[in-house]
PDB file of C-alpha atoms in Angstrom:
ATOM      1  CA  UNK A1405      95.951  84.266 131.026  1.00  0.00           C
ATOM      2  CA  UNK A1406      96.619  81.529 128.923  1.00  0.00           C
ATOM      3  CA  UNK A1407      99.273  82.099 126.486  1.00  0.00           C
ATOM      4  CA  UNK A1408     102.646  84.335 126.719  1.00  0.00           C
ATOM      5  CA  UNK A1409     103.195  85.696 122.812  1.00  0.00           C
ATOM      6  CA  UNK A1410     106.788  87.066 122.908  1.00  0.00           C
ATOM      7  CA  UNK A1411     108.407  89.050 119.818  1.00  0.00           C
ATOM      8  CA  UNK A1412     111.976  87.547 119.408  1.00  0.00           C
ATOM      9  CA  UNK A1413     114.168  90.284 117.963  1.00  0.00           C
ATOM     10  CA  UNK A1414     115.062  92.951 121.270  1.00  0.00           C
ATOM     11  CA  UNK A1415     112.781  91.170 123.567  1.00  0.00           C
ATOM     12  CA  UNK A1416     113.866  87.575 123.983  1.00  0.00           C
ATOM     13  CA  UNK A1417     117.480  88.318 122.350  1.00  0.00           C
ATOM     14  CA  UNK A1418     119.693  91.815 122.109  1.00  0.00           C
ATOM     15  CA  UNK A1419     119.917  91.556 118.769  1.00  0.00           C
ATOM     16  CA  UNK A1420     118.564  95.244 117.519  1.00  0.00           C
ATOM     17  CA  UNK A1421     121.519  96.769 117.918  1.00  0.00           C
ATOM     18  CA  UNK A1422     123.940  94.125 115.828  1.00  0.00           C
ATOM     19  CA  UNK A1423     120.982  94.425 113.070  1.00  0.00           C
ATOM     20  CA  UNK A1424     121.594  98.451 113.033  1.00  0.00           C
ATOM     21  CA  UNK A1425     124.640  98.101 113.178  1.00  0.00           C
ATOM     22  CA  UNK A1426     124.460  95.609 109.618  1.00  0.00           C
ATOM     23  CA  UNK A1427     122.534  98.250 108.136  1.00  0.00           C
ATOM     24  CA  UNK A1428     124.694 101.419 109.013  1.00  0.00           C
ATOM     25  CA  UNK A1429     127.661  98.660 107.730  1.00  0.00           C
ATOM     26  CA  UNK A1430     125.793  98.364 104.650  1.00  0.00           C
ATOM     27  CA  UNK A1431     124.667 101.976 104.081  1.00  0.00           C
ATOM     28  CA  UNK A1432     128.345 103.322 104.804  1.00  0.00           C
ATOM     29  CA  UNK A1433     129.658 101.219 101.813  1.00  0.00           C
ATOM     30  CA  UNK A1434     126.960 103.328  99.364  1.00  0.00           C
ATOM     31  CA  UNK A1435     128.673 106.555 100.633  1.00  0.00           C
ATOM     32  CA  UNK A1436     125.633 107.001 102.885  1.00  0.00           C
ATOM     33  CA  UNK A1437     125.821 108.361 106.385  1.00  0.00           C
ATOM     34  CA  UNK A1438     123.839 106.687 108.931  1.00  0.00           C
ATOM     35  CA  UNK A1439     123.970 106.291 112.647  1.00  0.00           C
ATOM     36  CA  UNK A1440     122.735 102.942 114.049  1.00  0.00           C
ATOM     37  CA  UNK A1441     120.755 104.567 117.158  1.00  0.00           C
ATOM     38  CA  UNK A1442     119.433 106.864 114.795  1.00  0.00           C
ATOM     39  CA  UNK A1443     118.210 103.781 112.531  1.00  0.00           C
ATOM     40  CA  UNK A1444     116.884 101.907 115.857  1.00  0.00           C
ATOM     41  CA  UNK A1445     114.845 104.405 116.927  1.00  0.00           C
ATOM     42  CA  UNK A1446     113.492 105.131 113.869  1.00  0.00           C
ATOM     43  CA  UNK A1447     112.527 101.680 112.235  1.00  0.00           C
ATOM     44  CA  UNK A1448     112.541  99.270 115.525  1.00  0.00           C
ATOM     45  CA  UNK A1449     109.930  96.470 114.770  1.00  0.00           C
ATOM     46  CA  UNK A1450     109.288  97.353 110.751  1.00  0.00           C
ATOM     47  CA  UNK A1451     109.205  94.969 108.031  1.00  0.00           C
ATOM     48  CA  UNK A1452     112.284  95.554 106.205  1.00  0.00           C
ATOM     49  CA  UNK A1453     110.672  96.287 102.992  1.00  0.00           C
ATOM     50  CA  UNK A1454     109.227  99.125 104.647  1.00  0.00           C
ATOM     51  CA  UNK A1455     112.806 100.003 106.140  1.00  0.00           C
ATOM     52  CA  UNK A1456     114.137  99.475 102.533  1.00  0.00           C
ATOM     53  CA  UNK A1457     111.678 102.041 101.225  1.00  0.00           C
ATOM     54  CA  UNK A1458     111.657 104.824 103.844  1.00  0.00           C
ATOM     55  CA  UNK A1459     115.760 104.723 103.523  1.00  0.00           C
ATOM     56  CA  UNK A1460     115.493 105.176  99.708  1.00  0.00           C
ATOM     57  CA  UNK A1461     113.012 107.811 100.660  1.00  0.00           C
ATOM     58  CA  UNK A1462     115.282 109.465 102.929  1.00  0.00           C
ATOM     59  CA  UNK A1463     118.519 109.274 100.765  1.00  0.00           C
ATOM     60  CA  UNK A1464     116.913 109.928  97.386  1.00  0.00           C
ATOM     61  CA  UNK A1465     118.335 106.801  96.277  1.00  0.00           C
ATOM     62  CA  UNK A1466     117.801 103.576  95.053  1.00  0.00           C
ATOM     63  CA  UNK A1467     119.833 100.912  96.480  1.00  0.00           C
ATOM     64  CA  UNK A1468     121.367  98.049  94.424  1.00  0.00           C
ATOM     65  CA  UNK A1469     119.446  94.627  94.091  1.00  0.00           C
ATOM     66  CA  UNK A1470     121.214  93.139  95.933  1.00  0.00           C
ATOM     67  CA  UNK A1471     121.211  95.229  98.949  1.00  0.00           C
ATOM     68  CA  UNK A1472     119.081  93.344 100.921  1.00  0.00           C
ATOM     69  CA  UNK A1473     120.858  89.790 100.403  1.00  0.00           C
ATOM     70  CA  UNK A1474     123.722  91.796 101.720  1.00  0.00           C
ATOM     71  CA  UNK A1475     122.904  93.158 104.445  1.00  0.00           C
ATOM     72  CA  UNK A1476     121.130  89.870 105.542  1.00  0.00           C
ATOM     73  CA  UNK A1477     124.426  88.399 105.163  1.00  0.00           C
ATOM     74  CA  UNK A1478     126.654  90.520 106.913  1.00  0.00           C
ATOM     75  CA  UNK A1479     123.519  90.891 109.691  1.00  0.00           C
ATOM     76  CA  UNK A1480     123.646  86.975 110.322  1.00  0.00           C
ATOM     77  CA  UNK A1481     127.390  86.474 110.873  1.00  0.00           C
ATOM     78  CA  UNK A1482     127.050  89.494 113.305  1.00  0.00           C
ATOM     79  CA  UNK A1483     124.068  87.824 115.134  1.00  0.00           C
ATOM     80  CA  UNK A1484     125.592  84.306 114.536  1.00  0.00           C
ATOM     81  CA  UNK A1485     128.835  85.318 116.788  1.00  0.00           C
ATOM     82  CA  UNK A1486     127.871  88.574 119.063  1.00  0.00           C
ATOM     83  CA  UNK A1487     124.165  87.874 120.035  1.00  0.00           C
ATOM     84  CA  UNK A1488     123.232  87.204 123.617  1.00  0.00           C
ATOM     85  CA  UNK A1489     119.265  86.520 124.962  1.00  0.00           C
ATOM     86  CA  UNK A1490     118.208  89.759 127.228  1.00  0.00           C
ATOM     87  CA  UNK A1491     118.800  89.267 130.740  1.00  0.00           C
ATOM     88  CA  UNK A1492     115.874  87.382 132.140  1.00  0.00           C
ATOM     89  CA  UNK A1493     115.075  85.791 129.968  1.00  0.00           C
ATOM     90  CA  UNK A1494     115.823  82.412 130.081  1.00  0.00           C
ATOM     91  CA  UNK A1495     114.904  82.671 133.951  1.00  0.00           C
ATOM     92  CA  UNK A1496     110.809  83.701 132.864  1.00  0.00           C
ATOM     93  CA  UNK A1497     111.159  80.698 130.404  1.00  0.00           C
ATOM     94  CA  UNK A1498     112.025  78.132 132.933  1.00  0.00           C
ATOM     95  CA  UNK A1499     109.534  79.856 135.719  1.00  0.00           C
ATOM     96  CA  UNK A1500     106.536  79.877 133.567  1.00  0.00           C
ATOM     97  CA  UNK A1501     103.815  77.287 134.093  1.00  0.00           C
ATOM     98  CA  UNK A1502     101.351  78.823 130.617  1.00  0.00           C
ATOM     99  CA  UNK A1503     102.170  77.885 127.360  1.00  0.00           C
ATOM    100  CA  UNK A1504     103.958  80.375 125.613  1.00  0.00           C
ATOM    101  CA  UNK A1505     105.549  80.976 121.931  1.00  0.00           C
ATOM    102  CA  UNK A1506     107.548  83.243 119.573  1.00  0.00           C
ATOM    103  CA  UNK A1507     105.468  85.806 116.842  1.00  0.00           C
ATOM    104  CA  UNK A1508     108.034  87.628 114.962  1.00  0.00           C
ATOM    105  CA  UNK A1509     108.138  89.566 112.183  1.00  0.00           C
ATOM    106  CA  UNK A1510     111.178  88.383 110.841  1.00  0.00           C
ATOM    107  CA  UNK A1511     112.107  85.421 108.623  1.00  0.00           C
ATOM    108  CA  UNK A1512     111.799  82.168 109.946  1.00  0.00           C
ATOM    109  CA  UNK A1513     115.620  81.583 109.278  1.00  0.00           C
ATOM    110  CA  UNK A1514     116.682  84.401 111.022  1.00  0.00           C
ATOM    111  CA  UNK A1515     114.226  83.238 114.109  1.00  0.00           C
ATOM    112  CA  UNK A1516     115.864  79.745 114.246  1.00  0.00           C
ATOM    113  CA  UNK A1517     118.781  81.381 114.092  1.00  0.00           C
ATOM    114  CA  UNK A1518     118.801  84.003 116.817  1.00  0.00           C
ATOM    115  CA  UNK A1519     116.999  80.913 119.308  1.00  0.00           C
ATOM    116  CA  UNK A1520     119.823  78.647 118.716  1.00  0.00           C
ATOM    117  CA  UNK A1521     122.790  81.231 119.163  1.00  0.00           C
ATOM    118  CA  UNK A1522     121.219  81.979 122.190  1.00  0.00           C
ATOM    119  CA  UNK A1523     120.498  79.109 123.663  1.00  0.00           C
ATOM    120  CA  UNK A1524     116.362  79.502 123.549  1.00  0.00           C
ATOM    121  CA  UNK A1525     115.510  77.419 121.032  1.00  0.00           C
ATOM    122  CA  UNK A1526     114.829  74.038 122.761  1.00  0.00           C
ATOM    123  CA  UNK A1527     112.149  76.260 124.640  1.00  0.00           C
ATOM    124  CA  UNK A1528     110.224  76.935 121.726  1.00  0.00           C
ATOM    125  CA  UNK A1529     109.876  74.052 119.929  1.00  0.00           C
ATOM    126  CA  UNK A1530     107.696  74.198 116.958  1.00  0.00           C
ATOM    127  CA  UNK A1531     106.164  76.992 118.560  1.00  0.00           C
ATOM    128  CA  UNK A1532     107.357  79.806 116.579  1.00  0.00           C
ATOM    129  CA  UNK A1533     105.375  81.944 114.165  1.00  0.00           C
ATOM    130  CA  UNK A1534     106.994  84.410 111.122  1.00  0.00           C
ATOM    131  CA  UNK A1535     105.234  87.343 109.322  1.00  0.00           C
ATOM    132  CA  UNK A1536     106.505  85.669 106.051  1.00  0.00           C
ATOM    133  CA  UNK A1537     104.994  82.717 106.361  1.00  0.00           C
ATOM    134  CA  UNK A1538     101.290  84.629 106.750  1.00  0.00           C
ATOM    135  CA  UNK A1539     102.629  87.743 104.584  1.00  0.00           C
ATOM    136  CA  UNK A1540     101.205  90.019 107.244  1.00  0.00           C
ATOM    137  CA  UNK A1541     103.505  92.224 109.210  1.00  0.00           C
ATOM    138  CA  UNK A1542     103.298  94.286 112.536  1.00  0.00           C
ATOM    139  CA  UNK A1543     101.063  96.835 113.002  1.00  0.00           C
ATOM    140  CA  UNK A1544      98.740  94.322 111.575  1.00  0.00           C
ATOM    141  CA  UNK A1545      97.164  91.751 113.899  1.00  0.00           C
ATOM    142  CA  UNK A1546      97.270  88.783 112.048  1.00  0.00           C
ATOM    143  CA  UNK A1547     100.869  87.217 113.093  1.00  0.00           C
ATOM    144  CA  UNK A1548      99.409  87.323 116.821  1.00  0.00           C
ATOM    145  CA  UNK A1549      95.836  85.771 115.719  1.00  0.00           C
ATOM    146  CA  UNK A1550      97.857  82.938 113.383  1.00  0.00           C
ATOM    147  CA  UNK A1551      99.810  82.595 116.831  1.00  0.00           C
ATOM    148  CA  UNK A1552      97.102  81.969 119.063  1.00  0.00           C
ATOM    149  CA  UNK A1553      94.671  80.179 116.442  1.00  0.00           C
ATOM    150  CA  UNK A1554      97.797  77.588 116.241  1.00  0.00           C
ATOM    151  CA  UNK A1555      98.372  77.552 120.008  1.00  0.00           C
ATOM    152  CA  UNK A1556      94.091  77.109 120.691  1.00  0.00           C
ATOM    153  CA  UNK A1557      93.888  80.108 122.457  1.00  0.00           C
ATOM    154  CA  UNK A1558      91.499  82.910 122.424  1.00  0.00           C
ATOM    155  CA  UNK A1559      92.738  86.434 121.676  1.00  0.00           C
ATOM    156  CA  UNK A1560      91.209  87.885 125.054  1.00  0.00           C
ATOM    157  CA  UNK A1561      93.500  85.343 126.682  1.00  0.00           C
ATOM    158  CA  UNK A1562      96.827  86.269 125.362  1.00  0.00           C
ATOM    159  CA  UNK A1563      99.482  88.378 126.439  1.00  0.00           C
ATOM    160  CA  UNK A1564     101.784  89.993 123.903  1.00  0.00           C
ATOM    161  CA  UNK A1565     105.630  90.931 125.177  1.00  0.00           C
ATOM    162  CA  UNK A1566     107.502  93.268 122.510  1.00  0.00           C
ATOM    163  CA  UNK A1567     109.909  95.800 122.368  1.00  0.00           C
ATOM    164  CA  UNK A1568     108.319  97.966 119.580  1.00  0.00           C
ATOM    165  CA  UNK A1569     105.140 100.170 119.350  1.00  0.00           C
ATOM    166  CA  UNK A1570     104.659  98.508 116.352  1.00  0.00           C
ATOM    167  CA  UNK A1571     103.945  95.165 117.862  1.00  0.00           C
ATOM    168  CA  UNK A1572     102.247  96.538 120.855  1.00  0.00           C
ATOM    169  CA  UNK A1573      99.678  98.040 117.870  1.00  0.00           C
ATOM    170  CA  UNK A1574      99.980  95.072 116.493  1.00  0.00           C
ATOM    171  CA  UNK A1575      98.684  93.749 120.072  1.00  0.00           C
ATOM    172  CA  UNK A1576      95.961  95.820 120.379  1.00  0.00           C
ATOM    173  CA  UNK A1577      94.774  95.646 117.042  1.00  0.00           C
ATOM    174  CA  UNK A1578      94.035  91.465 118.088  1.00  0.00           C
ATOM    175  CA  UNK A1579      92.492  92.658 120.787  1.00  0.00           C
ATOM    176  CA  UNK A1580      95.323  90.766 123.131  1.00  0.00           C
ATOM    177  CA  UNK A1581      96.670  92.459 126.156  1.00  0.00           C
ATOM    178  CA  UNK A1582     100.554  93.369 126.028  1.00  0.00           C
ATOM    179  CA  UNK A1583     103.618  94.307 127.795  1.00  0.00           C
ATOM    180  CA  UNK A1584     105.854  97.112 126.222  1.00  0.00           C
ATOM    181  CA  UNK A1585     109.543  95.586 127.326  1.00  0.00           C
ATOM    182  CA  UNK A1586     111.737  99.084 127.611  1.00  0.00           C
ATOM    183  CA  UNK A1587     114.854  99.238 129.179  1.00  0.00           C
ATOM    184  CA  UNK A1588     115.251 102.766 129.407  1.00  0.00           C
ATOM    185  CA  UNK A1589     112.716 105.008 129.775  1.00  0.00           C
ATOM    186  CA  UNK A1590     108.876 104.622 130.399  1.00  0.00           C
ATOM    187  CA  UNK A1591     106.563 106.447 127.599  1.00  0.00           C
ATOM    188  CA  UNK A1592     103.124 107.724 127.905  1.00  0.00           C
ATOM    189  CA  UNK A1593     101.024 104.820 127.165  1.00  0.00           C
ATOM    190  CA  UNK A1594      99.476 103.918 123.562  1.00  0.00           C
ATOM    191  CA  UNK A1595      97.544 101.147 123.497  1.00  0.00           C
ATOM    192  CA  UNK A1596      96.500 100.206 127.064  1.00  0.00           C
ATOM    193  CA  UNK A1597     100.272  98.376 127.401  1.00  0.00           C
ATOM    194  CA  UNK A1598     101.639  97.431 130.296  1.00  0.00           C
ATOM    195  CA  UNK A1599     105.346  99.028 130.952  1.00  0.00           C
ATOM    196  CA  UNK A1600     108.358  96.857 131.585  1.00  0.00           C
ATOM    197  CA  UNK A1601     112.070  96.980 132.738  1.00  0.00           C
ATOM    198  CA  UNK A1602     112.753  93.512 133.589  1.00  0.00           C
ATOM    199  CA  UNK A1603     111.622  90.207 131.952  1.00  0.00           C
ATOM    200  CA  UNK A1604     110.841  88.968 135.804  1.00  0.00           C
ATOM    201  CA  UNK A1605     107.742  91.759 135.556  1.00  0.00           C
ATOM    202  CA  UNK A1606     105.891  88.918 132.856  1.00  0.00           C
ATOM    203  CA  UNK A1607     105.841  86.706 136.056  1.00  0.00           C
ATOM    204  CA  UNK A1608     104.186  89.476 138.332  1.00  0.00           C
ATOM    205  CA  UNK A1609     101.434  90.219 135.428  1.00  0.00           C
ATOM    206  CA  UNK A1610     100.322  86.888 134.834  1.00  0.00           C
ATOM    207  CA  UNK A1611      99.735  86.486 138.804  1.00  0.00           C
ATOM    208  CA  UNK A1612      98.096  89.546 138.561  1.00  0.00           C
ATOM    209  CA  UNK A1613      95.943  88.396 136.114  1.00  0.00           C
ATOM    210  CA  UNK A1614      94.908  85.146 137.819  1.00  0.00           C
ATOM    211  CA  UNK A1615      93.962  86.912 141.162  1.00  0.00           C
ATOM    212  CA  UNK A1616      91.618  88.994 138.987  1.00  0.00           C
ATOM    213  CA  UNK A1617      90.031  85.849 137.627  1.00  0.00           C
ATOM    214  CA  UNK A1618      89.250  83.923 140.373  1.00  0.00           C
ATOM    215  CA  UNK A1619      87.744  87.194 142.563  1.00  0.00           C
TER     216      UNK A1619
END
């Protein structure tokens, strides 16, 4: 194991909730009814296009133009005062001794944004890699593969940490190993993931890892 790929949004911060929460905000003032668990569980990890769509799908709608623009805005004051990093974290950051990075599927504003509320930033660097910057999103591989081309790492040495199924596709589609980061429940297995409660697991896996390479 040579490089730690983390997701940011619901695995490094606790922000999925405050970004529901924006979007059943935003929904309410169309007249639409909306429950922001509902909306987690049903689009954690998507592009928001895709989120966009599927919503104006559901509804039988179209939203305004400017929906999006709004919701970003009301999403980033939320984030900007409420968000916290998920417990652990910055513990595993300080404790690791592999390079490591952020691969997110989010804009590169909203990134920078969530790191410096949270304190994380100065961990990262310039290491930090956006699906709009490649215009390829999760289940796709190719934020993950832009992530480790940039870090010179192969694939096959890489281990993905996300919160969503998407990204853990995403994952196996690079042909990376990953860690499915759940707080509350473990699923049956997709993609050959490993299952985690606690950011202090990471720490176990890569020592796992090494044992297996040097037997």
């Amino acid at each position: 194991m040579k490089l730690i790929i983390f997701d940011c949004d619901g695995t490094l911060v606790d922000s999925e909730h405050l970004c529901n929460l924006a979007l059943h905000e935003e929904l309410k003032l169309l007249g639409l009814e909306s429950d922001p668990t509902t909306l987690l569980n049903s689009y954690r990890g998507m592009k928001l296009a895709k989120i966009i769509e599927s919503l104006e799908q559901h509804y039988r709608t179209i939203f305004p133009e400017d929906f999006e623009s709004k919701y970003r805005y009301r999403m980033n004051n939320m984030l900007a005062t409420n968000l916290k990093p998920n417990e652990g974290v910055e513990e595993l950051l300080k404790s690791l001794d592999i390079s490591f990075c952020v691969a997110s599927s989010a804009p590169m504003e909203k990134i920078l944004l969530s790191l410096k509320v949270t304190g994380l930033l100065n961990y990262f660097k310039e290491n930090i890699f956006s699906s709009y910057d490649i215009n390829s999103w999760k289940p796709e591989p190719d934020i993950f593969l832009h992530a480790a081309q940039s870090m010179s790492t192969d694939p096959e040495d890489c281990l993905v940490v996300e919160d969503s199924y998407v990204g853990i596709e995403a994952a196996f589609n690079a042909n990376m190993k990953s860690a499915y980061f759940n707080l509350n429940s473990t699923m049956e297995s997709k993609f050959n993931e490993i299952q985690i409660s606690n950011m202090s697991d990471v720490l176990d896996i890569i020592q796992v890892c090494k044992k297996s390479v040097t037997r």
